[in-house]
Amino acid sequence: MSASCRAPRLIATLAGLLLITSLSAMPGMNEASAAERELRSFSPWSSQSVPPSALLDPDPSPQPGPPQPPVAAAPEVVPDTPTAFSLAVIPDTQRELHEASDTRFDERMEWLVAKRSALDLRYVVHTGDVVDWDDPTHAMYERASAGFARLDDAGIAWSAAVGNHDTAAVCSGGSACPGGDASVDVRDTTTWNEYFPADRLARLGGTFEDGRSDNNWTTFDAGGRHWLVLTLELWPRPEVVDWADDIVATHPDHNVIVNTHMFLAQDGSISQTAGGYGATSPQYLYDRVIARRPNVKIVLSGHVGTFAHRVETIAGNKVVMLSGTWHSQTTNPVRQLQIDPSKGRVVSHTYAPRTRETWAGANLTVTGLTFI
């Protein structure tokens, strides 16, 4: 066959491959497998293991970008029943606050305020590592505090978990502090509590330690139900876990959302380690609170990987566990959780206001939940 005859066939083959690739990346093309994904853990990192050294370092090496690239997306999933409402989950934002010229953190907050009515947004959760490190100027904390002030001014309740980068365990540059004891320094949240004190939190129910927001619980009502957001320190101390269990046990009429910086590993499993400098593992928290209390419905975390999820049914109680980190240098993801108590449904939709992207692997629908 002549070269002139082969060329059109080659062009046609390449065009077909490009069409298949573009279709597989479009939102909605994976809907057939959504029900299967609902009942098993997911992570784009499932084929990669986490080296133990990465868990011992307060600043794990940055992970590569997600294998499945982000795609253009609609900005929100609008509640479609009278009982449906939204909760926003902000992942690790430390890369967004290095420079005053980087406005991604503010843009996300502005977007949430602007979309409050459309989303029926009732609460905003940050899963920790708000800043990357502290310095004498507290510049990153200043920028983060100004961003949260947009929610304060709009009357939107929020709370944030303490990440390792939000503590004295991490020094300038994002690495472990030289000569320090990370197991001690990770409980030093002096600057955190100057900028995010407990009395700044709306609808505060209580704290583990007076004057410190590291471990707190807040409440809100939505969808005709009572909700309790339980925020816990990273790899919590045993006495904190005991306190958390007591809070959940004494609020049986509240649907509980647990927020702690580290819970799911990047492969979607429950982490078995305390990172080398924490007090207890996520498995310890699972065994002593989450698996014991049927009013725990959602667990949120970050710290490693990009995104992962896990759904477990424990003695008839279905629990949704979600992790999101991203560590983006270019955009500002936020997870919108649409919760519909009447349908027993949670819908996760991710969106980055800066680049108008979503990540299909982080978007899922879970049904069959029983809300109190």
mmCIF file with all atom_site columns, N, CA, C and O in Angstrom, residues 197-237:
data_model
loop_
_atom_site.group_PDB
_atom_site.id
_atom_site.type_symbol
_atom_site.label_atom_id
_atom_site.label_alt_id
_atom_site.label_comp_id
_atom_site.label_asym_id
_atom_site.label_entity_id
_atom_site.label_seq_id
_atom_site.pdbx_PDB_ins_code
_atom_site.Cartn_x
_atom_site.Cartn_y
_atom_site.Cartn_z
_atom_site.occupancy
_atom_site.B_iso_or_equiv
_atom_site.pdbx_formal_charge
_atom_site.auth_seq_id
_atom_site.auth_comp_id
_atom_site.auth_asym_id
_atom_site.auth_atom_id
_atom_site.pdbx_PDB_model_num
ATOM 1   N N  . PRO A 1 197 ? -10.095 31.343 67.806 1.00 0.00 ? 197 PRO A N  1
ATOM 2   C CA . PRO A 1 197 ? -10.478 30.947 69.165 1.00 0.00 ? 197 PRO A CA 1
ATOM 3   C C  . PRO A 1 197 ? -11.859 30.302 69.182 1.00 0.00 ? 197 PRO A C  1
ATOM 4   O O  . PRO A 1 197 ? -12.661 30.473 68.249 1.00 0.00 ? 197 PRO A O  1
ATOM 5   N N  . ALA A 1 198 ? -12.130 29.581 70.233 1.00 0.00 ? 198 ALA A N  1
ATOM 6   C CA . ALA A 1 198 ? -13.410 28.886 70.332 1.00 0.00 ? 198 ALA A CA 1
ATOM 7   C C  . ALA A 1 198 ? -14.592 29.844 70.262 1.00 0.00 ? 198 ALA A C  1
ATOM 8   O O  . ALA A 1 198 ? -15.626 29.534 69.666 1.00 0.00 ? 198 ALA A O  1
ATOM 9   N N  . ASP A 1 199 ? -14.440 31.039 70.846 1.00 0.00 ? 199 ASP A N  1
ATOM 10  C CA . ASP A 1 199 ? -15.581 31.960 70.857 1.00 0.00 ? 199 ASP A CA 1
ATOM 11  C C  . ASP A 1 199 ? -15.839 32.612 69.499 1.00 0.00 ? 199 ASP A C  1
ATOM 12  O O  . ASP A 1 199 ? -16.780 33.384 69.346 1.00 0.00 ? 199 ASP A O  1
ATOM 13  N N  . ARG A 1 200 ? -15.009 32.279 68.504 1.00 0.00 ? 200 ARG A N  1
ATOM 14  C CA . ARG A 1 200 ? -15.285 32.762 67.153 1.00 0.00 ? 200 ARG A CA 1
ATOM 15  C C  . ARG A 1 200 ? -16.261 31.835 66.433 1.00 0.00 ? 200 ARG A C  1
ATOM 16  O O  . ARG A 1 200 ? -16.853 32.212 65.414 1.00 0.00 ? 200 ARG A O  1
ATOM 17  N N  . LEU A 1 201 ? -16.456 30.637 66.948 1.00 0.00 ? 201 LEU A N  1
ATOM 18  C CA . LEU A 1 201 ? -17.294 29.641 66.298 1.00 0.00 ? 201 LEU A CA 1
ATOM 19  C C  . LEU A 1 201 ? -18.761 29.860 66.647 1.00 0.00 ? 201 LEU A C  1
ATOM 20  O O  . LEU A 1 201 ? -19.127 29.919 67.826 1.00 0.00 ? 201 LEU A O  1
ATOM 21  N N  . ALA A 1 202 ? -19.589 29.955 65.628 1.00 0.00 ? 202 ALA A N  1
ATOM 22  C CA . ALA A 1 202 ? -21.031 30.103 65.840 1.00 0.00 ? 202 ALA A CA 1
ATOM 23  C C  . ALA A 1 202 ? -21.610 28.780 66.321 1.00 0.00 ? 202 ALA A C  1
ATOM 24  O O  . ALA A 1 202 ? -21.132 27.704 65.966 1.00 0.00 ? 202 ALA A O  1
ATOM 25  N N  . ARG A 1 203 ? -22.617 28.867 67.153 1.00 0.00 ? 203 ARG A N  1
ATOM 26  C CA . ARG A 1 203 ? -23.355 27.696 67.636 1.00 0.00 ? 203 ARG A CA 1
ATOM 27  C C  . ARG A 1 203 ? -22.446 26.697 68.350 1.00 0.00 ? 203 ARG A C  1
ATOM 28  O O  . ARG A 1 203 ? -22.613 25.485 68.243 1.00 0.00 ? 203 ARG A O  1
ATOM 29  N N  . LEU A 1 204 ? -21.484 27.226 69.072 1.00 0.00 ? 204 LEU A N  1
ATOM 30  C CA . LEU A 1 204 ? -20.560 26.377 69.815 1.00 0.00 ? 204 LEU A CA 1
ATOM 31  C C  . LEU A 1 204 ? -21.275 25.685 70.968 1.00 0.00 ? 204 LEU A C  1
ATOM 32  O O  . LEU A 1 204 ? -21.956 26.316 71.770 1.00 0.00 ? 204 LEU A O  1
ATOM 33  N N  . GLY A 1 205 ? -21.085 24.360 71.040 1.00 0.00 ? 205 GLY A N  1
ATOM 34  C CA . GLY A 1 205 ? -21.669 23.611 72.144 1.00 0.00 ? 205 GLY A CA 1
ATOM 35  C C  . GLY A 1 205 ? -20.706 23.426 73.290 1.00 0.00 ? 205 GLY A C  1
ATOM 36  O O  . GLY A 1 205 ? -21.091 23.467 74.456 1.00 0.00 ? 205 GLY A O  1
ATOM 37  N N  . GLY A 1 206 ? -19.420 23.233 72.966 1.00 0.00 ? 206 GLY A N  1
ATOM 38  C CA . GLY A 1 206 ? -18.427 23.044 74.009 1.00 0.00 ? 206 GLY A CA 1
ATOM 39  C C  . GLY A 1 206 ? -17.070 22.700 73.442 1.00 0.00 ? 206 GLY A C  1
ATOM 40  O O  . GLY A 1 206 ? -16.913 22.473 72.237 1.00 0.00 ? 206 GLY A O  1
ATOM 41  N N  . THR A 1 207 ? -16.060 22.666 74.315 1.00 0.00 ? 207 THR A N  1
ATOM 42  C CA . THR A 1 207 ? -14.694 22.329 73.932 1.00 0.00 ? 207 THR A CA 1
ATOM 43  C C  . THR A 1 207 ? -14.116 21.346 74.940 1.00 0.00 ? 207 THR A C  1
ATOM 44  O O  . THR A 1 207 ? -14.576 21.258 76.085 1.00 0.00 ? 207 THR A O  1
ATOM 45  N N  . PHE A 1 208 ? -13.087 20.630 74.520 1.00 0.00 ? 208 PHE A N  1
ATOM 46  C CA . PHE A 1 208 ? -12.411 19.709 75.431 1.00 0.00 ? 208 PHE A CA 1
ATOM 47  C C  . PHE A 1 208 ? -11.606 20.474 76.475 1.00 0.00 ? 208 PHE A C  1
ATOM 48  O O  . PHE A 1 208 ? -11.595 20.102 77.655 1.00 0.00 ? 208 PHE A O  1
ATOM 49  N N  . GLU A 1 209 ? -10.943 21.559 76.044 1.00 0.00 ? 209 GLU A N  1
ATOM 50  C CA . GLU A 1 209 ? -10.145 22.391 76.944 1.00 0.00 ? 209 GLU A CA 1
ATOM 51  C C  . GLU A 1 209 ? -10.645 23.819 76.876 1.00 0.00 ? 209 GLU A C  1
ATOM 52  O O  . GLU A 1 209 ? -10.870 24.346 75.776 1.00 0.00 ? 209 GLU A O  1
ATOM 53  N N  . ASP A 1 210 ? -10.802 24.450 77.992 1.00 0.00 ? 210 ASP A N  1
ATOM 54  C CA . ASP A 1 210 ? -11.289 25.822 78.028 1.00 0.00 ? 210 ASP A CA 1
ATOM 55  C C  . ASP A 1 210 ? -10.366 26.733 77.225 1.00 0.00 ? 210 ASP A C  1
ATOM 56  O O  . ASP A 1 210 ? -9.134  26.676 77.354 1.00 0.00 ? 210 ASP A O  1
ATOM 57  N N  . GLY A 1 211 ? -10.968 27.562 76.393 1.00 0.00 ? 211 GLY A N  1
ATOM 58  C CA . GLY A 1 211 ? -10.210 28.559 75.654 1.00 0.00 ? 211 GLY A CA 1
ATOM 59  C C  . GLY A 1 211 ? -9.479  28.047 74.438 1.00 0.00 ? 211 GLY A C  1
ATOM 60  O O  . GLY A 1 211 ? -8.748  28.801 73.788 1.00 0.00 ? 211 GLY A O  1
ATOM 61  N N  . ARG A 1 212 ? -9.648  26.771 74.093 1.00 0.00 ? 212 ARG A N  1
ATOM 62  C CA . ARG A 1 212 ? -8.968  26.210 72.923 1.00 0.00 ? 212 ARG A CA 1
ATOM 63  C C  . ARG A 1 212 ? -9.984  25.568 71.989 1.00 0.00 ? 212 ARG A C  1
ATOM 64  O O  . ARG A 1 212 ? -10.849 24.802 72.430 1.00 0.00 ? 212 ARG A O  1
ATOM 65  N N  . SER A 1 213 ? -9.848  25.855 70.707 1.00 0.00 ? 213 SER A N  1
ATOM 66  C CA . SER A 1 213 ? -10.795 25.335 69.719 1.00 0.00 ? 213 SER A CA 1
ATOM 67  C C  . SER A 1 213 ? -10.333 24.030 69.084 1.00 0.00 ? 213 SER A C  1
ATOM 68  O O  . SER A 1 213 ? -11.026 23.496 68.204 1.00 0.00 ? 213 SER A O  1
ATOM 69  N N  . ASP A 1 214 ? -9.188  23.492 69.508 1.00 0.00 ? 214 ASP A N  1
ATOM 70  C CA . ASP A 1 214 ? -8.632  22.279 68.893 1.00 0.00 ? 214 ASP A CA 1
ATOM 71  C C  . ASP A 1 214 ? -9.632  21.131 68.850 1.00 0.00 ? 214 ASP A C  1
ATOM 72  O O  . ASP A 1 214 ? -9.683  20.375 67.874 1.00 0.00 ? 214 ASP A O  1
ATOM 73  N N  . ASN A 1 215 ? -10.408 20.979 69.928 1.00 0.00 ? 215 ASN A N  1
ATOM 74  C CA . ASN A 1 215 ? -11.430 19.940 70.015 1.00 0.00 ? 215 ASN A CA 1
ATOM 75  C C  . ASN A 1 215 ? -12.725 20.610 70.446 1.00 0.00 ? 215 ASN A C  1
ATOM 76  O O  . ASN A 1 215 ? -12.821 21.120 71.564 1.00 0.00 ? 215 ASN A O  1
ATOM 77  N N  . ASN A 1 216 ? -13.697 20.633 69.548 1.00 0.00 ? 216 ASN A N  1
ATOM 78  C CA . ASN A 1 216 ? -14.935 21.343 69.847 1.00 0.00 ? 216 ASN A CA 1
ATOM 79  C C  . ASN A 1 216 ? -16.115 20.668 69.178 1.00 0.00 ? 216 ASN A C  1
ATOM 80  O O  . ASN A 1 216 ? -15.948 19.826 68.279 1.00 0.00 ? 216 ASN A O  1
ATOM 81  N N  . TRP A 1 217 ? -17.303 21.049 69.616 1.00 0.00 ? 217 TRP A N  1
ATOM 82  C CA . TRP A 1 217 ? -18.498 20.600 68.916 1.00 0.00 ? 217 TRP A CA 1
ATOM 83  C C  . TRP A 1 217 ? -19.474 21.759 68.769 1.00 0.00 ? 217 TRP A C  1
ATOM 84  O O  . TRP A 1 217 ? -19.604 22.611 69.636 1.00 0.00 ? 217 TRP A O  1
ATOM 85  N N  . THR A 1 218 ? -20.081 21.806 67.591 1.00 0.00 ? 218 THR A N  1
ATOM 86  C CA . THR A 1 218 ? -21.063 22.837 67.265 1.00 0.00 ? 218 THR A CA 1
ATOM 87  C C  . THR A 1 218 ? -22.307 22.146 66.715 1.00 0.00 ? 218 THR A C  1
ATOM 88  O O  . THR A 1 218 ? -22.258 20.969 66.336 1.00 0.00 ? 218 THR A O  1
ATOM 89  N N  . THR A 1 219 ? -23.405 22.850 66.683 1.00 0.00 ? 219 THR A N  1
ATOM 90  C CA . THR A 1 219 ? -24.649 22.264 66.190 1.00 0.00 ? 219 THR A CA 1
ATOM 91  C C  . THR A 1 219 ? -25.325 23.188 65.194 1.00 0.00 ? 219 THR A C  1
ATOM 92  O O  . THR A 1 219 ? -25.085 24.403 65.163 1.00 0.00 ? 219 THR A O  1
ATOM 93  N N  . PHE A 1 220 ? -26.182 22.608 64.373 1.00 0.00 ? 220 PHE A N  1
ATOM 94  C CA . PHE A 1 220 ? -27.061 23.390 63.493 1.00 0.00 ? 220 PHE A CA 1
ATOM 95  C C  . PHE A 1 220 ? -28.241 22.502 63.123 1.00 0.00 ? 220 PHE A C  1
ATOM 96  O O  . PHE A 1 220 ? -28.200 21.277 63.276 1.00 0.00 ? 220 PHE A O  1
ATOM 97  N N  . ASP A 1 221 ? -29.305 23.120 62.652 1.00 0.00 ? 221 ASP A N  1
ATOM 98  C CA . ASP A 1 221 ? -30.491 22.403 62.200 1.00 0.00 ? 221 ASP A CA 1
ATOM 99  C C  . ASP A 1 221 ? -30.649 22.595 60.701 1.00 0.00 ? 221 ASP A C  1
ATOM 100 O O  . ASP A 1 221 ? -30.478 23.708 60.182 1.00 0.00 ? 221 ASP A O  1
ATOM 101 N N  . ALA A 1 222 ? -30.985 21.523 60.010 1.00 0.00 ? 222 ALA A N  1
ATOM 102 C CA . ALA A 1 222 ? -31.212 21.594 58.566 1.00 0.00 ? 222 ALA A CA 1
ATOM 103 C C  . ALA A 1 222 ? -31.939 20.338 58.121 1.00 0.00 ? 222 ALA A C  1
ATOM 104 O O  . ALA A 1 222 ? -31.764 19.258 58.716 1.00 0.00 ? 222 ALA A O  1
ATOM 105 N N  . GLY A 1 223 ? -32.747 20.477 57.086 1.00 0.00 ? 223 GLY A N  1
ATOM 106 C CA . GLY A 1 223 ? -33.463 19.322 56.553 1.00 0.00 ? 223 GLY A CA 1
ATOM 107 C C  . GLY A 1 223 ? -34.414 18.682 57.540 1.00 0.00 ? 223 GLY A C  1
ATOM 108 O O  . GLY A 1 223 ? -34.720 17.489 57.441 1.00 0.00 ? 223 GLY A O  1
ATOM 109 N N  . GLY A 1 224 ? -34.878 19.473 58.514 1.00 0.00 ? 224 GLY A N  1
ATOM 110 C CA . GLY A 1 224 ? -35.775 18.932 59.513 1.00 0.00 ? 224 GLY A CA 1
ATOM 111 C C  . GLY A 1 224 ? -35.083 18.033 60.523 1.00 0.00 ? 224 GLY A C  1
ATOM 112 O O  . GLY A 1 224 ? -35.736 17.260 61.221 1.00 0.00 ? 224 GLY A O  1
ATOM 113 N N  . ARG A 1 225 ? -33.760 18.125 60.630 1.00 0.00 ? 225 ARG A N  1
ATOM 114 C CA . ARG A 1 225 ? -32.979 17.287 61.540 1.00 0.00 ? 225 ARG A CA 1
ATOM 115 C C  . ARG A 1 225 ? -32.003 18.136 62.354 1.00 0.00 ? 225 ARG A C  1
ATOM 116 O O  . ARG A 1 225 ? -31.693 19.274 61.993 1.00 0.00 ? 225 ARG A O  1
ATOM 117 N N  . HIS A 1 226 ? -31.523 17.553 63.444 1.00 0.00 ? 226 HIS A N  1
ATOM 118 C CA . HIS A 1 226 ? -30.476 18.173 64.248 1.00 0.00 ? 226 HIS A CA 1
ATOM 119 C C  . HIS A 1 226 ? -29.122 17.593 63.824 1.00 0.00 ? 226 HIS A C  1
ATOM 120 O O  . HIS A 1 226 ? -28.987 16.379 63.627 1.00 0.00 ? 226 HIS A O  1
ATOM 121 N N  . TRP A 1 227 ? -28.101 18.474 63.763 1.00 0.00 ? 227 TRP A N  1
ATOM 122 C CA . TRP A 1 227 ? -26.766 18.065 63.334 1.00 0.00 ? 227 TRP A CA 1
ATOM 123 C C  . TRP A 1 227 ? -25.731 18.519 64.341 1.00 0.00 ? 227 TRP A C  1
ATOM 124 O O  . TRP A 1 227 ? -25.867 19.580 64.956 1.00 0.00 ? 227 TRP A O  1
ATOM 125 N N  . LEU A 1 228 ? -24.702 17.716 64.518 1.00 0.00 ? 228 LEU A N  1
ATOM 126 C CA . LEU A 1 228 ? -23.601 18.045 65.421 1.00 0.00 ? 228 LEU A CA 1
ATOM 127 C C  . LEU A 1 228 ? -22.294 17.817 64.680 1.00 0.00 ? 228 LEU A C  1
ATOM 128 O O  . LEU A 1 228 ? -22.045 16.714 64.169 1.00 0.00 ? 228 LEU A O  1
ATOM 129 N N  . VAL A 1 229 ? -21.472 18.862 64.583 1.00 0.00 ? 229 VAL A N  1
ATOM 130 C CA . VAL A 1 229 ? -20.152 18.762 63.954 1.00 0.00 ? 229 VAL A CA 1
ATOM 131 C C  . VAL A 1 229 ? -19.115 18.621 65.063 1.00 0.00 ? 229 VAL A C  1
ATOM 132 O O  . VAL A 1 229 ? -18.941 19.531 65.881 1.00 0.00 ? 229 VAL A O  1
ATOM 133 N N  . LEU A 1 230 ? -18.457 17.483 65.094 1.00 0.00 ? 230 LEU A N  1
ATOM 134 C CA . LEU A 1 230 ? -17.457 17.184 66.109 1.00 0.00 ? 230 LEU A CA 1
ATOM 135 C C  . LEU A 1 230 ? -16.067 17.330 65.496 1.00 0.00 ? 230 LEU A C  1
ATOM 136 O O  . LEU A 1 230 ? -15.679 16.549 64.629 1.00 0.00 ? 230 LEU A O  1
ATOM 137 N N  . THR A 1 231 ? -15.337 18.341 65.926 1.00 0.00 ? 231 THR A N  1
ATOM 138 C CA . THR A 1 231 ? -14.013 18.644 65.377 1.00 0.00 ? 231 THR A CA 1
ATOM 139 C C  . THR A 1 231 ? -12.946 18.180 66.356 1.00 0.00 ? 231 THR A C  1
ATOM 140 O O  . THR A 1 231 ? -12.949 18.576 67.524 1.00 0.00 ? 231 THR A O  1
ATOM 141 N N  . LEU A 1 232 ? -12.026 17.336 65.852 1.00 0.00 ? 232 LEU A N  1
ATOM 142 C CA . LEU A 1 232 ? -11.024 16.725 66.717 1.00 0.00 ? 232 LEU A CA 1
ATOM 143 C C  . LEU A 1 232 ? -9.606  17.016 66.238 1.00 0.00 ? 232 LEU A C  1
ATOM 144 O O  . LEU A 1 232 ? -9.353  17.124 65.030 1.00 0.00 ? 232 LEU A O  1
ATOM 145 N N  . GLU A 1 233 ? -8.687  17.079 67.186 1.00 0.00 ? 233 GLU A N  1
ATOM 146 C CA . GLU A 1 233 ? -7.278  17.303 66.884 1.00 0.00 ? 233 GLU A CA 1
ATOM 147 C C  . GLU A 1 233 ? -6.703  16.141 66.074 1.00 0.00 ? 233 GLU A C  1
ATOM 148 O O  . GLU A 1 233 ? -7.272  15.047 66.021 1.00 0.00 ? 233 GLU A O  1
ATOM 149 N N  . LEU A 1 234 ? -5.562  16.382 65.453 1.00 0.00 ? 234 LEU A N  1
ATOM 150 C CA . LEU A 1 234 ? -4.876  15.372 64.660 1.00 0.00 ? 234 LEU A CA 1
ATOM 151 C C  . LEU A 1 234 ? -4.387  14.231 65.556 1.00 0.00 ? 234 LEU A C  1
ATOM 152 O O  . LEU A 1 234 ? -3.743  14.471 66.576 1.00 0.00 ? 234 LEU A O  1
ATOM 153 N N  . TRP A 1 235 ? -4.704  12.976 65.150 1.00 0.00 ? 235 TRP A N  1
ATOM 154 C CA . TRP A 1 235 ? -4.294  11.803 65.934 1.00 0.00 ? 235 TRP A CA 1
ATOM 155 C C  . TRP A 1 235 ? -4.538  12.052 67.428 1.00 0.00 ? 235 TRP A C  1
ATOM 156 O O  . TRP A 1 235 ? -3.616  12.153 68.227 1.00 0.00 ? 235 TRP A O  1
ATOM 157 N N  . PRO A 1 236 ? -5.787  12.169 67.819 1.00 0.00 ? 236 PRO A N  1
ATOM 158 C CA . PRO A 1 236 ? -6.138  12.686 69.149 1.00 0.00 ? 236 PRO A CA 1
ATOM 159 C C  . PRO A 1 236 ? -5.627  11.842 70.306 1.00 0.00 ? 236 PRO A C  1
ATOM 160 O O  . PRO A 1 236 ? -5.461  10.620 70.215 1.00 0.00 ? 236 PRO A O  1
ATOM 161 N N  . ARG A 1 237 ? -5.436  12.533 71.417 1.00 0.00 ? 237 ARG A N  1
ATOM 162 C CA . ARG A 1 237 ? -5.060  11.884 72.666 1.00 0.00 ? 237 ARG A CA 1
ATOM 163 C C  . ARG A 1 237 ? -6.205  10.987 73.141 1.00 0.00 ? 237 ARG A C  1
ATOM 164 O O  . ARG A 1 237 ? -7.368  11.277 72.861 1.00 0.00 ? 237 ARG A O  1
#
